[in-house]
CSV table of C-alpha atoms in Angstrom, one decimal:
chain,number,residue,atom,x,y,z
J,1,MET,CA,31.9,74.7,-7.9
J,2,LEU,CA,28.3,74.4,-7.6
J,3,GLU,CA,27.8,71.7,-10.1
J,4,CYS,CA,27.9,68.4,-7.8
J,5,PHE,CA,24.7,69.3,-6.5
J,6,TYR,CA,23.5,70.6,-10.7
J,7,PRO,CA,20.6,68.1,-11.2
J,8,ASP,CA,20.8,66.2,-14.5
J,9,VAL,CA,17.3,67.0,-15.5
J,10,TYR,CA,15.0,69.8,-13.8
J,11,LEU,CA,11.0,69.0,-13.7
J,12,ASP,CA,8.1,70.3,-12.4
J,13,SER,CA,7.0,66.7,-11.2
J,14,ALA,CA,8.2,63.0,-10.9
J,15,TYR,CA,4.9,62.0,-12.9
J,16,GLU,CA,5.9,64.2,-16.0
J,17,ILE,CA,8.8,62.0,-16.6
J,18,ASP,CA,9.2,60.1,-20.0
J,19,TYR,CA,9.4,56.7,-17.6
J,20,GLU,CA,8.5,54.6,-21.0
J,21,THR,CA,11.5,56.4,-23.0
J,22,LEU,CA,14.1,56.0,-19.9
J,23,TYR,CA,13.4,52.2,-20.4
J,24,GLN,CA,13.9,52.0,-23.8
J,25,LYS,CA,17.2,53.7,-23.4
J,26,GLY,CA,18.3,50.9,-21.3
J,27,MET,CA,17.5,52.6,-17.7
J,28,ARG,CA,16.1,49.6,-15.4
J,29,GLY,CA,15.5,51.1,-11.7
J,30,VAL,CA,13.8,54.1,-10.1
J,31,ILE,CA,15.0,55.2,-6.8
J,32,PHE,CA,12.7,57.4,-5.0
J,33,ASP,CA,12.5,60.2,-2.3
J,34,ILE,CA,8.9,60.0,-0.9
J,35,ASP,CA,8.4,63.7,1.0
J,36,ASN,CA,7.5,66.6,-1.3
J,37,THR,CA,8.6,64.4,-4.2
J,38,LEU,CA,5.8,61.8,-4.9
J,39,VAL,CA,3.0,63.6,-1.9
J,40,PRO,CA,3.2,66.5,0.3
J,41,HIS,CA,5.2,66.1,3.5
J,42,GLY,CA,4.0,63.3,5.8
J,43,ALA,CA,0.8,62.4,3.7
J,44,PRO,CA,-0.2,59.0,2.4
J,45,ALA,CA,0.5,57.5,-0.9
J,46,ASP,CA,-2.5,58.6,-2.7
J,47,GLU,CA,-4.1,57.3,-6.5
J,48,ARG,CA,-1.6,59.2,-8.4
J,49,SER,CA,1.3,57.6,-6.5
J,50,ILE,CA,0.1,54.4,-6.7
J,51,ALA,CA,-0.6,54.3,-10.1
J,52,LEU,CA,2.9,55.5,-10.8
J,53,PHE,CA,4.0,52.6,-9.4
J,54,GLU,CA,1.8,50.3,-11.2
J,55,ARG,CA,3.2,52.3,-14.4
J,56,LEU,CA,6.6,51.2,-14.1
J,57,ARG,CA,5.9,48.0,-13.1
J,58,LYS,CA,4.0,47.3,-16.1
J,59,ILE,CA,6.9,49.3,-17.8
J,60,GLY,CA,9.7,46.3,-16.0
J,61,PHE,CA,11.1,49.1,-14.0
J,62,GLU,CA,12.3,48.1,-10.9
J,63,SER,CA,12.3,50.5,-7.8
J,64,VAL,CA,13.4,51.8,-4.1
J,65,LEU,CA,11.9,54.2,-1.9
J,66,LEU,CA,14.9,55.9,-0.5
J,67,SER,CA,14.2,58.2,2.7
J,68,ASN,CA,15.9,59.3,5.5
J,69,ASN,CA,12.6,59.2,7.8
J,70,LYS,CA,11.9,56.4,10.2
J,71,GLU,CA,10.3,53.4,9.2
J,72,PRO,CA,6.8,53.9,10.2
J,73,ARG,CA,6.6,56.8,7.9
J,74,VAL,CA,8.4,54.8,5.2
J,75,LYS,CA,6.5,51.9,5.7
J,76,SER,CA,2.8,53.4,5.5
J,77,PHE,CA,3.7,54.6,2.0
J,78,ASN,CA,4.7,51.7,0.7
J,79,ASP,CA,2.3,49.8,1.9
J,80,ARG,CA,0.1,51.3,-0.9
J,81,VAL,CA,2.7,51.4,-3.5
J,82,HIS,CA,4.3,47.8,-3.1
J,83,SER,CA,7.7,48.8,-3.7
J,84,ARG,CA,11.0,47.8,-1.9
J,85,TYR,CA,12.3,51.0,1.0
J,86,LEU,CA,15.3,51.6,3.0
J,87,TYR,CA,14.4,54.0,5.8
J,88,LYS,CA,16.6,56.0,7.7
J,89,ALA,CA,19.2,55.9,4.2
J,90,GLY,CA,21.6,59.0,5.7
J,91,LYS,CA,20.9,60.8,2.6
J,92,PRO,CA,23.2,62.5,1.2
J,93,GLY,CA,26.1,59.5,2.2
J,94,LYS,CA,26.1,56.9,-1.1
J,95,LYS,CA,25.4,54.0,0.8
J,96,GLY,CA,21.7,54.4,1.2
J,97,TYR,CA,22.0,54.7,-2.9
J,98,LEU,CA,24.3,51.5,-3.3
J,99,LYS,CA,22.1,49.4,-1.7
J,100,ALA,CA,19.3,50.9,-3.5
J,101,MET,CA,20.7,49.5,-6.6
J,102,GLU,CA,22.2,46.3,-4.9
J,103,LEU,CA,18.0,45.3,-4.0
J,104,MET,CA,17.0,46.1,-7.7
J,105,GLY,CA,20.3,44.3,-9.1
J,106,THR,CA,21.2,47.9,-11.1
J,107,GLY,CA,24.0,50.0,-11.3
J,108,PRO,CA,24.5,53.1,-12.2
J,109,ASP,CA,24.4,53.2,-15.2
J,110,THR,CA,21.1,51.9,-15.7
J,111,THR,CA,19.3,54.0,-12.2
J,112,LEU,CA,17.5,56.9,-11.8
J,113,PHE,CA,16.4,58.8,-9.1
J,114,VAL,CA,13.9,61.3,-8.6
J,115,GLY,CA,14.0,63.9,-5.2
J,116,ASP,CA,13.1,66.8,-4.5
J,117,GLN,CA,16.1,68.4,-2.6
J,118,LEU,CA,19.3,69.5,-4.2
J,119,PHE,CA,21.9,69.0,-0.7
J,120,THR,CA,20.7,65.7,0.4
J,121,ASP,CA,18.8,63.9,-3.1
J,122,VAL,CA,20.6,64.9,-5.8
J,123,TRP,CA,24.1,65.4,-4.2
J,124,GLY,CA,23.9,61.7,-2.5
J,125,ALA,CA,22.9,60.2,-5.9
J,126,LYS,CA,25.4,62.3,-8.1
J,127,ARG,CA,28.1,61.0,-5.7
J,128,ALA,CA,26.9,57.5,-6.5
J,129,GLY,CA,27.2,58.0,-10.3
J,130,ILE,CA,23.3,57.4,-10.8
J,131,LEU,CA,21.4,60.3,-13.4
J,132,THR,CA,19.5,62.8,-11.5
J,133,TYR,CA,16.0,64.3,-11.5
J,134,LEU,CA,15.2,67.3,-9.2
J,135,VAL,CA,11.3,67.7,-9.2
J,136,LYS,CA,10.0,71.3,-7.3
J,137,PRO,CA,8.4,70.6,-4.0
J,138,ILE,CA,4.8,69.8,-4.2
J,139,HIS,CA,3.7,71.8,-1.4
J,140,PRO,CA,5.2,74.7,0.2
J,141,LYS,CA,5.0,73.6,3.9
J,142,GLU,CA,8.1,72.0,5.1
J,143,GLU,CA,9.8,71.6,8.3
J,144,ILE,CA,12.2,74.5,9.4
J,145,GLN,CA,15.4,72.9,8.5
J,146,ILE,CA,14.7,72.4,5.2
J,147,VAL,CA,13.2,75.5,4.9
J,148,ILE,CA,16.3,76.9,5.5
J,149,LYS,CA,17.9,74.6,2.6
J,150,ARG,CA,15.4,75.7,0.4
J,151,ARG,CA,17.3,79.5,0.5
J,152,LEU,CA,20.5,77.8,-0.3
J,153,GLU,CA,19.0,75.7,-2.8
J,154,TRP,CA,17.8,79.1,-4.7
J,155,ILE,CA,21.1,80.4,-5.0
J,156,VAL,CA,22.5,76.8,-6.6
J,157,LEU,CA,19.4,77.1,-8.9
J,158,PHE,CA,20.1,80.4,-10.0
J,159,PHE,CA,23.6,79.2,-11.0
J,160,TYR,CA,22.2,75.9,-12.3
J,161,ALA,CA,19.4,78.2,-15.1
J,162,ARG,CA,22.6,80.6,-15.9
J,163,SER,CA,24.7,77.4,-16.7
J,164,LEU,CA,21.7,76.0,-18.7
J,165,ARG,CA,21.0,79.5,-20.8
J,166,ARG,CA,25.1,79.5,-21.3
J,167,GLN,CA,24.8,76.0,-22.9
J,168,GLY,CA,21.7,77.0,-25.0
J,169,GLY,CA,19.1,75.8,-23.4
J,170,LYS,CA,17.4,72.6,-21.2
J,171,HIS,CA,19.4,70.4,-19.6
J,172,GLU,CA,19.2,67.0,-20.2
J,173,ASP,CA,21.1,63.9,-19.6
J,174,ARG,CA,23.8,63.2,-21.8
J,175,ARG,CA,24.4,59.5,-21.2
């Protein structure tokens, strides 16, 4: 029942993903959430996030920032990382993910999504058929509605971890 919220891969950070190997395996597009995935909530793009997008371009990846935030927030972040972006994306609805793939010229089999929330980021990407990477939030300070969702995420992550133990370890992409 909770499996629809389980990520394909769960890591500490978006910055530890082996993008080079994913590209070698045929991935061509990366969709990112911004807040608490790439930088703390509301923070501007930092040197680490700028370097990540430069690295992705050198590898050959297309990218899109997909955010439920308003355009000024998303645009100000994007002005430093130089990606495509979609604001007020309506996550977990599929429409934003589908539009992001259209912008990149990719499909579900060549796209991955990286985000920090199960009920918006991961669920929406899974509904669109995209490989999902859940990362731990960068900073504990969050808006109250997100704090409430995090409590529910703990329950899902408990069962996710239990399912991994039954499978004998790490949950990885099986595509």
